[in-house]
Each structure stands twice: as C-alpha cells, then as structure tokens.
Backbone as ProteinMPNN parsed JSONL, in Angstrom:
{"seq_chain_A": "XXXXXXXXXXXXXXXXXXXXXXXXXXXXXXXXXXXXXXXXXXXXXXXXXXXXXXXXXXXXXXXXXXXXXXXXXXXXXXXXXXXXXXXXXXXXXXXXXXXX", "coords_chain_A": {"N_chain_A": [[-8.67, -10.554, -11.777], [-9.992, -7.252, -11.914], [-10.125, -5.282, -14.86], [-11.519, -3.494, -16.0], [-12.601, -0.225, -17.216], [-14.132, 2.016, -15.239], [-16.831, 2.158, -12.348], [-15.335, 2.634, -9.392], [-13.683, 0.814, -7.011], [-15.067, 0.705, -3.544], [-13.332, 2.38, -0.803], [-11.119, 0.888, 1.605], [-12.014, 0.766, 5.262], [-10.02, 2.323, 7.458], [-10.627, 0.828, 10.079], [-11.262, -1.922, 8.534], [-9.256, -2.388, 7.297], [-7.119, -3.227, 9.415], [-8.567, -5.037, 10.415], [-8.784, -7.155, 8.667], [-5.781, -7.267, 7.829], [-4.73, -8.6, 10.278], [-6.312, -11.508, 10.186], [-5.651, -12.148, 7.775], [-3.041, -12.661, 8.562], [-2.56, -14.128, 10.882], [-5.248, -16.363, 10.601], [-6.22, -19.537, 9.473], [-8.353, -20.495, 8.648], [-9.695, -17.831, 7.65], [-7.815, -17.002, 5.579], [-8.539, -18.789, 3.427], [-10.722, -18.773, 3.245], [-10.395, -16.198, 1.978], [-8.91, -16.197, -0.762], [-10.356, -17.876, -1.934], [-12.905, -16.657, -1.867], [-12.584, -13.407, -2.341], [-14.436, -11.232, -2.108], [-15.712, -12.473, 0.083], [-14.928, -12.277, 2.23], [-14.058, -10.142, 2.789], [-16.491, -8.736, 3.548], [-16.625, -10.33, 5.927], [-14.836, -9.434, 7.782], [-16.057, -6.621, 7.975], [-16.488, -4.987, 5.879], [-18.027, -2.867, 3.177], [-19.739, -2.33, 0.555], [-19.924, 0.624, -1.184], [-22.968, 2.64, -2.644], [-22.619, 2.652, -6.243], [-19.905, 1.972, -5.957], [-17.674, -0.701, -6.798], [-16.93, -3.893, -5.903], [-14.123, -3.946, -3.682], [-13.477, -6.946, -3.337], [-13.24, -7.599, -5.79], [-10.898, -6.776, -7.063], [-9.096, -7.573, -4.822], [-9.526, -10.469, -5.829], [-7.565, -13.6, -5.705], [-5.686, -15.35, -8.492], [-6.512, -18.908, -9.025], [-4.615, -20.538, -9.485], [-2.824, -18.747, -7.758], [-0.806, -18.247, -5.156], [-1.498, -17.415, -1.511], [0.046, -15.056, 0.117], [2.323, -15.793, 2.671], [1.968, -15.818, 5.984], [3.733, -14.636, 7.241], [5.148, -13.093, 5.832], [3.185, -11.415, 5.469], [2.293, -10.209, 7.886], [5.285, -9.392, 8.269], [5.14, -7.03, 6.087], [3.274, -5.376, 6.873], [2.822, -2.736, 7.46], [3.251, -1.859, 5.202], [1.217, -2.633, 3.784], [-0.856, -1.506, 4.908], [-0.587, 1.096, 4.505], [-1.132, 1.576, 1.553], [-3.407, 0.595, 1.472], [-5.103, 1.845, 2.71], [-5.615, 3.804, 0.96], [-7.743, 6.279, -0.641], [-9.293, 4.672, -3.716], [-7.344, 3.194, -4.362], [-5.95, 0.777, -4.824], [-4.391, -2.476, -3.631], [-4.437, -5.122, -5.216], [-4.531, -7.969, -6.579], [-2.349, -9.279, -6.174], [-0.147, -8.079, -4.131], [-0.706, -10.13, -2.438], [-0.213, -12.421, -2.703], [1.665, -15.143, -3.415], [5.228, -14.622, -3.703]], "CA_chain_A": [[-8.469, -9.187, -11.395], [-10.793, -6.389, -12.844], [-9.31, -4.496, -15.557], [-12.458, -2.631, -16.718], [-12.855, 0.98, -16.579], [-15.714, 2.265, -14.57], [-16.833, 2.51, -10.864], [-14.235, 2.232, -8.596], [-13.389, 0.043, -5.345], [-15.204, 1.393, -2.513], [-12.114, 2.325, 0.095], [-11.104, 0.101, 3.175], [-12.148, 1.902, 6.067], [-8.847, 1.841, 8.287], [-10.761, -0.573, 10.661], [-11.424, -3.164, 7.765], [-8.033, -2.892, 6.778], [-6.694, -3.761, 10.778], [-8.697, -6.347, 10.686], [-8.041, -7.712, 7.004], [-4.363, -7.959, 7.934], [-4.528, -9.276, 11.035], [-7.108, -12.359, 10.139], [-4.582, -12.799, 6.605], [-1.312, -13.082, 9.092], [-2.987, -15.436, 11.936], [-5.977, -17.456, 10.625], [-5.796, -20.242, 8.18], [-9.62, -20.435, 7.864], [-9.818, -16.86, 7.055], [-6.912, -17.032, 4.8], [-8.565, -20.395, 2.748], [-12.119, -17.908, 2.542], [-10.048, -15.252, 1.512], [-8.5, -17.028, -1.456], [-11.751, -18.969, -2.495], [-14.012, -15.446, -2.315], [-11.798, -12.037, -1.374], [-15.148, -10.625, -1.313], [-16.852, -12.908, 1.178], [-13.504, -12.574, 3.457], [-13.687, -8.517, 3.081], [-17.661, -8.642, 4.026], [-16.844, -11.03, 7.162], [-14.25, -8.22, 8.796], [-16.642, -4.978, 8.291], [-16.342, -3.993, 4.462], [-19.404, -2.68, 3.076], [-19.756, -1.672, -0.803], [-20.89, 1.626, -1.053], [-23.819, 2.502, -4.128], [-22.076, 3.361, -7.466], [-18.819, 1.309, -6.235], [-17.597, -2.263, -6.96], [-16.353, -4.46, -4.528], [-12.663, -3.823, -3.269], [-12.971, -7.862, -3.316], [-12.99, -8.005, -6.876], [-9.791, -6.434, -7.417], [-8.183, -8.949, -4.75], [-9.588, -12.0, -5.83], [-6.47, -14.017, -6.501], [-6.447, -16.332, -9.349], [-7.08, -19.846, -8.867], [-3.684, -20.573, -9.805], [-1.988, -18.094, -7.274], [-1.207, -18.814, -4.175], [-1.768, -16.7, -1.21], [1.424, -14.655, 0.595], [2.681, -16.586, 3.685], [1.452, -15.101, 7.044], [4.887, -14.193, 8.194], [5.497, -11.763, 4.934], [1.891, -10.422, 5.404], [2.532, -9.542, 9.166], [6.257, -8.098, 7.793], [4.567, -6.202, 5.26], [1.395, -5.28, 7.359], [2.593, -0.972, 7.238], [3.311, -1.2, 3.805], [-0.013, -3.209, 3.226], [-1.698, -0.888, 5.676], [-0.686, 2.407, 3.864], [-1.34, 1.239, 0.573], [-4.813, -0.137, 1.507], [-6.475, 3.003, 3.046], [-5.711, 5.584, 0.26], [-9.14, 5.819, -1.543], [-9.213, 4.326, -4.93], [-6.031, 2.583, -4.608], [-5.643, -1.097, -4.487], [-2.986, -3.435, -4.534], [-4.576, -5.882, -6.296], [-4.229, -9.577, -5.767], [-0.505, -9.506, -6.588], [0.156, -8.299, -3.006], [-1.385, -10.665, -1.458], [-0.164, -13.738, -3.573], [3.215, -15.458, -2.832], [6.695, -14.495, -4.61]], "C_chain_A": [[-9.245, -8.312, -12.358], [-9.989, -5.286, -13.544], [-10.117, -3.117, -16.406], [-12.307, -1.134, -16.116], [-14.351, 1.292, -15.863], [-15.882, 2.935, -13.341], [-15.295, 1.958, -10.6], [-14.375, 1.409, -7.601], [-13.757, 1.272, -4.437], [-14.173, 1.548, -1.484], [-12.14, 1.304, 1.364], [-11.357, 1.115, 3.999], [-10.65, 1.363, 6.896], [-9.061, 0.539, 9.193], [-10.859, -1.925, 10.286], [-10.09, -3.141, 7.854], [-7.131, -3.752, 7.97], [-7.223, -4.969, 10.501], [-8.136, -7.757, 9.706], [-6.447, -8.486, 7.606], [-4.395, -8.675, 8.7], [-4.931, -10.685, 11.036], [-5.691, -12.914, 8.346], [-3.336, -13.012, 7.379], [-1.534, -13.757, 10.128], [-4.227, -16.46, 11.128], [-6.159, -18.142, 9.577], [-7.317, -20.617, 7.757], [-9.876, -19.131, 6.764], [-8.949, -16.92, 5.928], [-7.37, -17.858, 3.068], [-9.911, -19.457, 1.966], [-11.598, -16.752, 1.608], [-9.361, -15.301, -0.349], [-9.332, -17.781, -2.798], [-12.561, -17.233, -3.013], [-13.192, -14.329, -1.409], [-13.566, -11.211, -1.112], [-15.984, -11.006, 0.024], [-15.863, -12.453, 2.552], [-13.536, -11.224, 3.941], [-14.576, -8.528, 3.782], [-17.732, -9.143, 5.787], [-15.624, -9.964, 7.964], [-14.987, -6.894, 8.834], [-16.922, -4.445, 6.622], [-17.62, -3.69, 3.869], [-19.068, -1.745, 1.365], [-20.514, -0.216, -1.104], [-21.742, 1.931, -2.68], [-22.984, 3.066, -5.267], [-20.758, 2.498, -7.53], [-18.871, 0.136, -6.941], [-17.301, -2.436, -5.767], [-14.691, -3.971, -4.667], [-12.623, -5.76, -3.605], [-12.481, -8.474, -4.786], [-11.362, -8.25, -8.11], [-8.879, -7.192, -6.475], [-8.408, -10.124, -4.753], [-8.31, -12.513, -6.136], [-6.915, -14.836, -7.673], [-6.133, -17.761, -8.84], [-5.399, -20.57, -8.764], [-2.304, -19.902, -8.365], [-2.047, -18.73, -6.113], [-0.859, -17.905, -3.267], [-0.067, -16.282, -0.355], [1.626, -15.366, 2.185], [2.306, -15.574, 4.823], [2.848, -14.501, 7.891], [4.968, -12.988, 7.13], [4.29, -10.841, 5.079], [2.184, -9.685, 6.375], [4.026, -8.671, 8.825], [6.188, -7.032, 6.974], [3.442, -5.246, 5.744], [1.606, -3.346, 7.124], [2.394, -1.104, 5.86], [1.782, -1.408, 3.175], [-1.137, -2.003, 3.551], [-1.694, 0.838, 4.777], [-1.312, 2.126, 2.735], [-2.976, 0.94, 0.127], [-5.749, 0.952, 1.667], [-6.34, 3.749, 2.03], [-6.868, 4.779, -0.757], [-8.42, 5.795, -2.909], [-8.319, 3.544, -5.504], [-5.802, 1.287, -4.212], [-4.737, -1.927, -5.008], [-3.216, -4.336, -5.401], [-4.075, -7.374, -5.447], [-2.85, -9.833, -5.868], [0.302, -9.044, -5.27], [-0.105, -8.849, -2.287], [-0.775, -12.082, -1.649], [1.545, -13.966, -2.913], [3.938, -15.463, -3.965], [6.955, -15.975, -4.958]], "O_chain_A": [[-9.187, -8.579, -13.559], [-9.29, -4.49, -12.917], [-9.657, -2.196, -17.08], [-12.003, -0.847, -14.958], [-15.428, 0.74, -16.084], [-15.337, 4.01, -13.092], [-14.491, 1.258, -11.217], [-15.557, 1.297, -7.276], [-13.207, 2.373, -4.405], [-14.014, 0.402, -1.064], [-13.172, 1.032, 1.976], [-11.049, 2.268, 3.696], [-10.288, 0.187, 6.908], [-8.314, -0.437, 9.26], [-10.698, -2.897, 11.025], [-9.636, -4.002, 8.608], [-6.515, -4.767, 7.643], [-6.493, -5.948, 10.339], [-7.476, -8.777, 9.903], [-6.116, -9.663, 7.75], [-4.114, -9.798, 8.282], [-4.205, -11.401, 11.727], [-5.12, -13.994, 8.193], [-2.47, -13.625, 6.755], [-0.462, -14.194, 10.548], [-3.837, -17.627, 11.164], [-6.296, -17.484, 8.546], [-7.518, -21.017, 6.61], [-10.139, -19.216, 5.564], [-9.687, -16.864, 4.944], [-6.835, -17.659, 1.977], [-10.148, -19.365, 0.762], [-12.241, -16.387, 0.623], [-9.459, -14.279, -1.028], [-9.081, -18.074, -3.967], [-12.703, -16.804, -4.158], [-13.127, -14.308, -0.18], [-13.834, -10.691, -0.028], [-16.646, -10.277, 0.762], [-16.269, -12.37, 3.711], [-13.209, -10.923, 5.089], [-14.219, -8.372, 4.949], [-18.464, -8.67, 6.657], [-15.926, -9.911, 9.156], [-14.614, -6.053, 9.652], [-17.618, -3.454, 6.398], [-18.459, -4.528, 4.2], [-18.328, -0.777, 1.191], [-21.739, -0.173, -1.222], [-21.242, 1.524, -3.728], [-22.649, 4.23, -5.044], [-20.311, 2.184, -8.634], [-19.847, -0.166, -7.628], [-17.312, -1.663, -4.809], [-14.193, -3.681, -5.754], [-11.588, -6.042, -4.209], [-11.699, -9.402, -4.991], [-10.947, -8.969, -9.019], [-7.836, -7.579, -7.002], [-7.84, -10.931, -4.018], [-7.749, -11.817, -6.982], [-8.096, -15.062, -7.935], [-5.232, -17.692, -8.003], [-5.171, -21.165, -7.711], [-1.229, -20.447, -8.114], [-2.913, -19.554, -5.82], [0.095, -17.235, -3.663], [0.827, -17.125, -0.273], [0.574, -15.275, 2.818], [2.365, -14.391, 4.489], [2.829, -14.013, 9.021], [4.845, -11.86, 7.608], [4.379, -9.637, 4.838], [2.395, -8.497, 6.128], [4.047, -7.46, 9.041], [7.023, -6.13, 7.036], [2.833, -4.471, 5.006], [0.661, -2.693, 6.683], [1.454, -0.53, 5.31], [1.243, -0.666, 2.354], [-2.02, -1.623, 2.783], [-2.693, 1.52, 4.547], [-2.467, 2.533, 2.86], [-3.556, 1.003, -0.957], [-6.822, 1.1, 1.081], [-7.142, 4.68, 2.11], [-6.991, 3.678, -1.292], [-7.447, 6.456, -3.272], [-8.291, 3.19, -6.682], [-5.428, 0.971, -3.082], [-4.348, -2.146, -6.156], [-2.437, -4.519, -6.337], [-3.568, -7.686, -4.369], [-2.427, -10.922, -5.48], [1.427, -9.536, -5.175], [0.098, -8.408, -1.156], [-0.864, -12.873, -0.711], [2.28, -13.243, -2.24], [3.62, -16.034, -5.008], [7.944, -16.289, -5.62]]}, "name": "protein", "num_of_chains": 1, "seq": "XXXXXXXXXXXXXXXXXXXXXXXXXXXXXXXXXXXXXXXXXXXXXXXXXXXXXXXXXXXXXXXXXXXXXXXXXXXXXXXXXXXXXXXXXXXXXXXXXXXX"}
C-alpha cells in the first residue's frame, strides 16, 4: 500500500467503479488478476491514470499475504464500496477489499 506523500490516485470514474464491483463479486478470473496486479484489473474495466496522478491500483494492491474479500461481502458492501470509491482522492485502500 503507498504511504508516500505526493500525487494522488487519479479518481474512479463512476463507470470504472460499476464495473470494478461487479467483476470483484462475480468473476474468479478477474478477482485472481485483481489480487496478483490491482492495477492491471483497474486498466481491464476502463481506468485510465490521468498525467501528474498515480495509479488508484497502487493503493489497492493487496499484500501478498492478504487475502481478497469473499464475493458475497463485496456484492453486500457494493453501496458502501460504491460511495467510498467515487469521491476524488479518496481510497479505501486494499483493506476493503481484503477478507476479515
């Protein structure tokens, strides 16, 4: 997880984020890419880094160690995920994503 000060996470656009959830609470490929590289997983639904940002994937890589949140809590979570996700600059971080 990036702890540096600096640029920021370019924002989800609302449509990344739709898709994001939906591909983390049905598909177990996506889920496995997502896990391995959050940024390759963001890039393959729409996400696009804008100049000056970082990646948004950087801040949810999980760690290696973690393991990812079960597709039933993602889909019960998906507003809270969904609010949380669009406000610019604001990211949950891999710790919402990871399993209790």
């Amino acid at each position: 997880m990036a702890s540096k000060k600096g640029a920021k996470p370019a924002p989800l656009d609302p449509k990344v984020t739709k898709k994001l959830l939906d591909k983390l609470s049905t598909d177990n490929d996506f889920r496995r890419l997502f896990k391995k590289d959050a940024h390759a997983a963001l890039t393959q639904v729409g996400y696009k880094v804008d100049a000056g940002s970082t990646s948004a994937g950087e801040c949810m890589q999980l760690a290696s160690t973690d393991r990812i949140a079960p597709k039933a809590k993602i889909a019960r979570d998906r507003a809270k995920l969904e609010s949380a996700l669009n406000v610019p600059v604001s990211f949950l971080c891999a710790k919402e994503f990871s399993a209790d």
